[in-house]
PDB file of C-alpha atoms and ligand atoms in Angstrom:
ATOM      1  CA  MET A  21      38.112 -51.608 -75.785  1.00 93.00           C
ATOM      2  CA  ARG A  22      41.829 -51.998 -75.895  1.00 97.00           C
ATOM      3  CA  LEU A  23      42.480 -55.640 -76.724  1.00 98.00           C
ATOM      4  CA  VAL A  24      45.329 -57.927 -77.674  1.00 98.00           C
ATOM      5  CA  LEU A  25      44.659 -61.152 -79.594  1.00 98.00           C
ATOM      6  CA  LEU A  26      47.157 -63.825 -78.830  1.00 97.00           C
ATOM      7  CA  GLY A  27      47.609 -67.226 -80.405  1.00 95.00           C
ATOM      8  CA  PRO A  28      49.960 -69.399 -82.433  1.00 93.00           C
ATOM      9  CA  PRO A  29      50.570 -68.837 -86.232  1.00 90.00           C
ATOM     10  CA  GLY A  30      47.682 -70.291 -88.148  1.00 87.00           C
ATOM     11  CA  ALA A  31      45.124 -70.072 -85.301  1.00 90.00           C
ATOM     12  CA  GLY A  32      43.019 -67.674 -87.333  1.00 90.00           C
ATOM     13  CA  LYS A  33      43.899 -64.447 -85.490  1.00 94.00           C
ATOM     14  CA  GLY A  34      43.838 -62.377 -88.612  1.00 95.00           C
ATOM     15  CA  THR A  35      40.337 -63.474 -89.681  1.00 95.00           C
ATOM     16  CA  GLN A  36      38.837 -63.174 -86.211  1.00 97.00           C
ATOM     17  CA  ALA A  37      40.540 -59.872 -85.536  1.00 97.00           C
ATOM     18  CA  LYS A  38      38.896 -58.348 -88.667  1.00 97.00           C
ATOM     19  CA  ARG A  39      35.529 -59.697 -87.688  1.00 97.00           C
ATOM     20  CA  LEU A  40      35.795 -58.482 -84.106  1.00 96.00           C
ATOM     21  CA  SER A  41      37.032 -55.099 -85.212  1.00 96.00           C
ATOM     22  CA  GLU A  42      33.921 -54.624 -87.341  1.00 96.00           C
ATOM     23  CA  ARG A  43      31.667 -55.724 -84.611  1.00 94.00           C
ATOM     24  CA  LEU A  44      33.266 -53.599 -81.940  1.00 94.00           C
ATOM     25  CA  GLY A  45      33.937 -50.601 -84.184  1.00 96.00           C
ATOM     26  CA  ILE A  46      37.636 -50.454 -83.357  1.00 97.00           C
ATOM     27  CA  PRO A  47      40.568 -50.948 -85.706  1.00 98.00           C
ATOM     28  CA  ALA A  48      42.336 -54.288 -85.974  1.00 98.00           C
ATOM     29  CA  ILE A  49      46.060 -53.618 -86.069  1.00 98.00           C
ATOM     30  CA  SER A  50      48.165 -56.466 -87.443  1.00 98.00           C
ATOM     31  CA  THR A  51      51.907 -55.972 -87.248  1.00 98.00           C
ATOM     32  CA  GLY A  52      52.349 -58.788 -89.752  1.00 97.00           C
ATOM     33  CA  ASP A  53      50.035 -56.939 -92.203  1.00 97.00           C
ATOM     34  CA  ILE A  54      51.956 -53.661 -91.698  1.00 98.00           C
ATOM     35  CA  PHE A  55      55.184 -55.428 -92.442  1.00 98.00           C
ATOM     36  CA  ARG A  56      53.771 -57.098 -95.532  1.00 96.00           C
ATOM     37  CA  ALA A  57      52.435 -53.824 -96.855  1.00 97.00           C
ATOM     38  CA  ASN A  58      55.864 -52.218 -96.361  1.00 98.00           C
ATOM     39  CA  ILE A  59      57.651 -55.131 -98.044  1.00 97.00           C
ATOM     40  CA  LYS A  60      55.247 -54.861-101.023  1.00 96.00           C
ATOM     41  CA  GLY A  61      55.731 -51.097-101.201  1.00 98.00           C
ATOM     42  CA  GLY A  62      59.523 -51.467-101.033  1.00 97.00           C
ATOM     43  CA  THR A  63      59.822 -48.970 -98.132  1.00 98.00           C
ATOM     44  CA  PRO A  64      62.945 -48.807 -95.904  1.00 97.00           C
ATOM     45  CA  LEU A  65      60.931 -50.458 -93.199  1.00 97.00           C
ATOM     46  CA  GLY A  66      59.937 -53.241 -95.638  1.00 97.00           C
ATOM     47  CA  GLN A  67      63.499 -53.728 -96.780  1.00 97.00           C
ATOM     48  CA  LEU A  68      64.601 -54.067 -93.187  1.00 97.00           C
ATOM     49  CA  ALA A  69      61.767 -56.478 -92.168  1.00 98.00           C
ATOM     50  CA  GLN A  70      61.907 -58.732 -95.155  1.00 97.00           C
ATOM     51  CA  SER A  71      64.878 -60.943 -94.138  1.00 95.00           C
ATOM     52  CA  TYR A  72      63.181 -61.598 -90.847  1.00 97.00           C
ATOM     53  CA  THR A  73      59.665 -62.263 -91.984  1.00 96.00           C
ATOM     54  CA  SER A  74      60.720 -64.504 -94.830  1.00 93.00           C
ATOM     55  CA  ALA A  75      62.785 -66.597 -92.319  1.00 93.00           C
ATOM     56  CA  GLY A  76      59.899 -66.685 -89.785  1.00 93.00           C
ATOM     57  CA  ARG A  77      61.976 -64.747 -87.302  1.00 96.00           C
ATOM     58  CA  LEU A  78      60.793 -61.799 -85.226  1.00 98.00           C
ATOM     59  CA  VAL A  79      61.634 -58.347 -86.594  1.00 98.00           C
ATOM     60  CA  PRO A  80      63.833 -56.593 -83.962  1.00 98.00           C
ATOM     61  CA  ASP A  81      61.896 -55.069 -81.110  1.00 98.00           C
ATOM     62  CA  GLU A  82      63.077 -51.436 -81.628  1.00 98.00           C
ATOM     63  CA  VAL A  83      61.724 -51.547 -85.169  1.00 98.00           C
ATOM     64  CA  THR A  84      58.463 -53.188 -84.253  1.00 98.00           C
ATOM     65  CA  ASN A  85      57.831 -51.114 -81.135  1.00 98.00           C
ATOM     66  CA  ASP A  86      58.397 -47.878 -83.003  1.00 98.00           C
ATOM     67  CA  MET A  87      56.036 -48.965 -85.742  1.00 98.00           C
ATOM     68  CA  VAL A  88      53.337 -49.832 -83.178  1.00 98.00           C
ATOM     69  CA  LYS A  89      53.889 -46.503 -81.387  1.00 97.00           C
ATOM     70  CA  ASP A  90      53.264 -44.638 -84.624  1.00 97.00           C
ATOM     71  CA  ARG A  91      50.142 -46.659 -85.374  1.00 98.00           C
ATOM     72  CA  LEU A  92      48.661 -46.238 -81.938  1.00 97.00           C
ATOM     73  CA  ALA A  93      49.197 -42.466 -82.305  1.00 96.00           C
ATOM     74  CA  GLN A  94      46.639 -42.402 -85.078  1.00 97.00           C
ATOM     75  CA  PRO A  95      43.269 -40.868 -84.105  1.00 97.00           C
ATOM     76  CA  ASP A  96      41.256 -43.976 -85.075  1.00 97.00           C
ATOM     77  CA  THR A  97      42.634 -45.788 -81.991  1.00 97.00           C
ATOM     78  CA  GLU A  98      41.208 -43.228 -79.608  1.00 94.00           C
ATOM     79  CA  ASN A  99      38.190 -45.467 -78.733  1.00 93.00           C
ATOM     80  CA  GLY A 100      40.190 -48.619 -78.589  1.00 97.00           C
ATOM     81  CA  PHE A 101      42.065 -51.143 -80.834  1.00 98.00           C
ATOM     82  CA  LEU A 102      42.533 -54.784 -81.325  1.00 98.00           C
ATOM     83  CA  LEU A 103      46.222 -55.724 -81.654  1.00 98.00           C
ATOM     84  CA  ASP A 104      46.810 -58.859 -83.764  1.00 98.00           C
ATOM     85  CA  GLY A 105      50.362 -60.330 -83.569  1.00 97.00           C
ATOM     86  CA  TYR A 106      51.700 -57.779 -81.016  1.00 98.00           C
ATOM     87  CA  PRO A 107      53.159 -58.062 -78.453  1.00 98.00           C
ATOM     88  CA  ARG A 108      55.047 -61.219 -79.260  1.00 98.00           C
ATOM     89  CA  ASN A 109      57.686 -61.288 -76.529  1.00 98.00           C
ATOM     90  CA  ALA A 110      58.324 -59.917 -73.030  1.00 98.00           C
ATOM     91  CA  GLY A 111      60.235 -56.857 -74.402  1.00 98.00           C
ATOM     92  CA  GLN A 112      57.260 -55.886 -76.549  1.00 98.00           C
ATOM     93  CA  VAL A 113      54.928 -56.250 -73.554  1.00 98.00           C
ATOM     94  CA  GLU A 114      57.056 -53.764 -71.681  1.00 98.00           C
ATOM     95  CA  ALA A 115      57.054 -51.365 -74.649  1.00 98.00           C
ATOM     96  CA  LEU A 116      53.323 -51.589 -74.938  1.00 98.00           C
ATOM     97  CA  ASP A 117      52.861 -51.073 -71.187  1.00 98.00           C
ATOM     98  CA  ALA A 118      55.018 -47.906 -71.329  1.00 98.00           C
ATOM     99  CA  LEU A 119      53.145 -46.650 -74.405  1.00 96.00           C
ATOM    100  CA  LEU A 120      49.719 -47.026 -72.774  1.00 97.00           C
ATOM    101  CA  ALA A 121      50.859 -45.776 -69.346  1.00 96.00           C
ATOM    102  CA  ALA A 122      52.103 -42.591 -71.045  1.00 94.00           C
ATOM    103  CA  VAL A 123      48.560 -41.782 -71.983  1.00 92.00           C
ATOM    104  CA  ASP A 124      47.021 -43.042 -68.699  1.00 91.00           C
ATOM    105  CA  SER A 125      45.600 -46.087 -70.386  1.00 94.00           C
ATOM    106  CA  GLY A 126      45.903 -49.848 -70.260  1.00 96.00           C
ATOM    107  CA  LEU A 127      44.642 -53.002 -71.867  1.00 97.00           C
ATOM    108  CA  ASP A 128      41.102 -54.261 -71.069  1.00 96.00           C
ATOM    109  CA  ALA A 129      41.755 -57.854 -72.025  1.00 97.00           C
ATOM    110  CA  VAL A 130      44.133 -60.228 -73.758  1.00 98.00           C
ATOM    111  CA  VAL A 131      42.268 -62.826 -75.704  1.00 97.00           C
ATOM    112  CA  GLN A 132      44.117 -66.106 -76.298  1.00 97.00           C
ATOM    113  CA  LEU A 133      42.948 -68.229 -79.196  1.00 96.00           C
ATOM    114  CA  THR A 134      43.821 -71.816 -78.327  1.00 95.00           C
ATOM    115  CA  ALA A 135      44.438 -74.372 -81.050  1.00 91.00           C
ATOM    116  CA  ASP A 136      45.893 -77.806 -81.834  1.00 84.00           C
ATOM    117  CA  THR A 137      49.441 -77.591 -83.291  1.00 75.00           C
ATOM    118  CA  ASP A 138      48.971 -80.301 -85.918  1.00 77.00           C
ATOM    119  CA  GLU A 139      45.874 -78.677 -87.307  1.00 79.00           C
ATOM    120  CA  LEU A 140      47.700 -75.348 -87.337  1.00 85.00           C
ATOM    121  CA  VAL A 141      50.514 -76.635 -89.501  1.00 84.00           C
ATOM    122  CA  ALA A 142      47.910 -78.080 -91.917  1.00 83.00           C
ATOM    123  CA  ARG A 143      46.091 -74.712 -91.988  1.00 77.00           C
ATOM    124  CA  LEU A 144      49.329 -72.841 -92.721  1.00 84.00           C
ATOM    125  CA  LEU A 145      50.311 -75.233 -95.513  1.00 84.00           C
ATOM    126  CA  ASN A 146      46.919 -74.738 -97.036  1.00 84.00           C
ATOM    127  CA  ARG A 147      47.211 -70.960 -96.723  1.00 79.00           C
ATOM    128  CA  ALA A 148      50.583 -71.212 -98.485  1.00 78.00           C
ATOM    129  CA  THR A 149      48.831 -72.321-101.582  1.00 79.00           C
ATOM    130  CA  VAL A 150      45.938 -69.978-101.271  1.00 82.00           C
ATOM    131  CA  GLU A 151      47.735 -66.708-100.377  1.00 79.00           C
ATOM    132  CA  GLY A 152      51.262 -67.583-101.614  1.00 74.00           C
ATOM    133  CA  ARG A 153      52.917 -66.020 -98.597  1.00 71.00           C
ATOM    134  CA  GLU A 154      56.708 -66.544 -98.752  1.00 70.00           C
ATOM    135  CA  ASP A 155      56.853 -67.286 -95.051  1.00 74.00           C
ATOM    136  CA  ASP A 156      54.571 -70.340 -95.521  1.00 75.00           C
ATOM    137  CA  SER A 157      57.189 -72.864 -96.625  1.00 82.00           C
ATOM    138  CA  GLU A 158      57.270 -75.956 -94.384  1.00 83.00           C
ATOM    139  CA  ASP A 159      60.605 -75.086 -92.697  1.00 86.00           C
ATOM    140  CA  VAL A 160      59.521 -71.549 -92.010  1.00 89.00           C
ATOM    141  CA  ILE A 161      56.174 -72.699 -90.672  1.00 88.00           C
ATOM    142  CA  ARG A 162      57.936 -74.944 -88.239  1.00 87.00           C
ATOM    143  CA  HIS A 163      60.282 -72.174 -87.195  1.00 91.00           C
ATOM    144  CA  ARG A 164      57.394 -69.769 -86.673  1.00 91.00           C
ATOM    145  CA  GLN A 165      55.744 -72.261 -84.276  1.00 90.00           C
ATOM    146  CA  GLU A 166      59.049 -72.658 -82.358  1.00 92.00           C
ATOM    147  CA  VAL A 167      59.366 -68.875 -82.101  1.00 95.00           C
ATOM    148  CA  TYR A 168      55.738 -68.728 -80.822  1.00 94.00           C
ATOM    149  CA  LEU A 169      56.349 -71.412 -78.215  1.00 93.00           C
ATOM    150  CA  SER A 170      59.625 -69.937 -76.878  1.00 96.00           C
ATOM    151  CA  GLU A 171      58.894 -66.186 -77.143  1.00 97.00           C
ATOM    152  CA  THR A 172      55.204 -65.600 -77.298  1.00 97.00           C
ATOM    153  CA  ALA A 173      53.554 -68.470 -75.347  1.00 95.00           C
ATOM    154  CA  PRO A 174      54.967 -67.265 -72.069  1.00 97.00           C
ATOM    155  CA  LEU A 175      52.942 -64.085 -72.435  1.00 98.00           C
ATOM    156  CA  VAL A 176      49.830 -66.255 -71.633  1.00 97.00           C
ATOM    157  CA  ASP A 177      51.053 -66.638 -68.054  1.00 98.00           C
ATOM    158  CA  LEU A 178      52.215 -63.085 -67.839  1.00 98.00           C
ATOM    159  CA  TYR A 179      48.839 -61.629 -68.787  1.00 98.00           C
ATOM    160  CA  SER A 180      47.042 -64.301 -66.803  1.00 98.00           C
ATOM    161  CA  ALA A 181      48.828 -63.183 -63.684  1.00 98.00           C
ATOM    162  CA  ARG A 182      47.520 -59.667 -64.357  1.00 97.00           C
ATOM    163  CA  GLY A 183      44.005 -60.998 -64.538  1.00 97.00           C
ATOM    164  CA  LEU A 184      43.692 -59.914 -68.159  1.00 97.00           C
ATOM    165  CA  LEU A 185      43.592 -63.268 -69.964  1.00 97.00           C
ATOM    166  CA  VAL A 186      40.481 -64.677 -71.653  1.00 97.00           C
ATOM    167  CA  ALA A 187      41.075 -68.013 -73.339  1.00 97.00           C
ATOM    168  CA  VAL A 188      38.776 -68.947 -76.279  1.00 97.00           C
ATOM    169  CA  ASP A 189      38.793 -72.242 -78.146  1.00 96.00           C
ATOM    170  CA  GLY A 190      39.968 -71.346 -81.611  1.00 94.00           C
ATOM    171  CA  MET A 191      39.265 -74.779 -83.205  1.00 91.00           C
ATOM    172  CA  GLY A 192      36.480 -75.687 -85.473  1.00 90.00           C
ATOM    173  CA  ASP A 193      34.084 -73.610 -87.578  1.00 93.00           C
ATOM    174  CA  ILE A 194      35.225 -70.011 -88.107  1.00 94.00           C
ATOM    175  CA  ASP A 195      31.757 -68.572 -87.410  1.00 97.00           C
ATOM    176  CA  ASP A 196      31.542 -70.562 -84.152  1.00 97.00           C
ATOM    177  CA  VAL A 197      34.907 -69.181 -83.095  1.00 97.00           C
ATOM    178  CA  THR A 198      33.702 -65.642 -83.803  1.00 97.00           C
ATOM    179  CA  GLU A 199      30.617 -66.367 -81.720  1.00 97.00           C
ATOM    180  CA  ARG A 200      32.669 -67.655 -78.821  1.00 97.00           C
ATOM    181  CA  LEU A 201      34.966 -64.641 -78.974  1.00 97.00           C
ATOM    182  CA  GLN A 202      32.040 -62.255 -79.071  1.00 95.00           C
ATOM    183  CA  ALA A 203      30.366 -64.057 -76.065  1.00 96.00           C
ATOM    184  CA  ALA A 204      33.673 -63.909 -74.136  1.00 96.00           C
ATOM    185  CA  LEU A 205      34.001 -60.191 -74.734  1.00 94.00           C
ATOM    186  CA  SER A 206      30.354 -59.468 -73.921  1.00 92.00           C
ATOM    187  CA  ALA A 207      30.941 -61.275 -70.612  1.00 92.00           C
ATOM    188  CA  LEU A 208      33.822 -58.945 -69.953  1.00 87.00           C
ATOM    189  CA  GLU A 209      31.710 -55.821 -70.595  1.00 79.00           C
ATOM    190  CA  ALA A 210      28.853 -56.989 -68.430  1.00 75.00           C
TER     191      ALA A 210
HETATM  192  P1  AMP B   2      51.951 -62.611 -88.741  1.00 73.16           P
HETATM  193  O1  AMP B   2      51.246 -62.196 -89.960  1.00 73.16           O
HETATM  194  O2  AMP B   2      51.433 -61.975 -87.545  1.00 73.16           O
HETATM  195  O3  AMP B   2      52.098 -64.097 -88.612  1.00 73.16           O
HETATM  196  O4  AMP B   2      53.458 -62.012 -88.896  1.00 73.16           O
HETATM  197  C1  AMP B   2      54.235 -62.370 -89.960  1.00 73.16           C
HETATM  198  C2  AMP B   2      55.705 -62.057 -89.676  1.00 73.16           C
HETATM  199  O5  AMP B   2      55.915 -60.627 -89.415  1.00 73.16           O
HETATM  200  C3  AMP B   2      56.205 -62.764 -88.426  1.00 73.16           C
HETATM  201  O6  AMP B   2      56.679 -64.075 -88.657  1.00 73.16           O
HETATM  202  C4  AMP B   2      57.442 -61.829 -88.084  1.00 73.16           C
HETATM  203  O7  AMP B   2      58.536 -62.058 -88.889  1.00 73.16           O
HETATM  204  C5  AMP B   2      56.866 -60.472 -88.366  1.00 73.16           C
HETATM  205  N1  AMP B   2      56.132 -59.918 -87.205  1.00 73.16           N
HETATM  206  C6  AMP B   2      54.789 -59.701 -87.066  1.00 73.16           C
HETATM  207  N2  AMP B   2      54.475 -59.234 -85.879  1.00 73.16           N
HETATM  208  C7  AMP B   2      55.657 -59.128 -85.203  1.00 73.16           C
HETATM  209  C8  AMP B   2      56.054 -58.644 -83.912  1.00 73.16           C
HETATM  210  N3  AMP B   2      55.124 -58.270 -83.039  1.00 73.16           N
HETATM  211  N4  AMP B   2      57.375 -58.678 -83.565  1.00 73.16           N
HETATM  212  C9  AMP B   2      58.267 -59.070 -84.470  1.00 73.16           C
HETATM  213  N5  AMP B   2      58.064 -59.517 -85.718  1.00 73.16           N
HETATM  214  C10 AMP B   2      56.751 -59.534 -86.063  1.00 73.16           C
END
């Protein structure tokens, strides 16, 4: 299956993406994780990305789209993939469309994890202490939510209009959310 996982920062996309990827046997590809690995490794990509990620801003589309293109060219994506945190704006949707069309392929579903904003901010502040991510200061958290609302949330309607959207309640117990996701995806396959 070729899937996109969509949802606001702090909705638990990363955790759920890893679990789904294990269950479905497809790689979870997190653009945020790839940026963080490059920043940690001090690569040119990391140096470029850092000023954006640390401010909670989107890394420019050309950079992000090229990175995803390279990743999706890896052989482990042949039977499918689960994109976590990409696409994040309309330009990235177009780039992904073009990328998939070039190999006569397309998305099977876009799974939206829905969540309550207040709880999300609380989760992110908690994660700031647990993981020590530098983009988890209160100002940056707020900015990331704003960027989500203005740039990424409109993709819900866009994919819904294409008949690809599956909304799953992302609130509550992590295991329950995984079960709901699994059930929603099984229903798709049926
Ligand atoms: P995440 O771990 O998905 O919350 O991503 C962390 C940060 O990486 C974001 O706040 C952005 O600065 C950057 N990033 C991740 N994915 C993208 C993307 N698709 N487009 C642009 N920037 C991204």
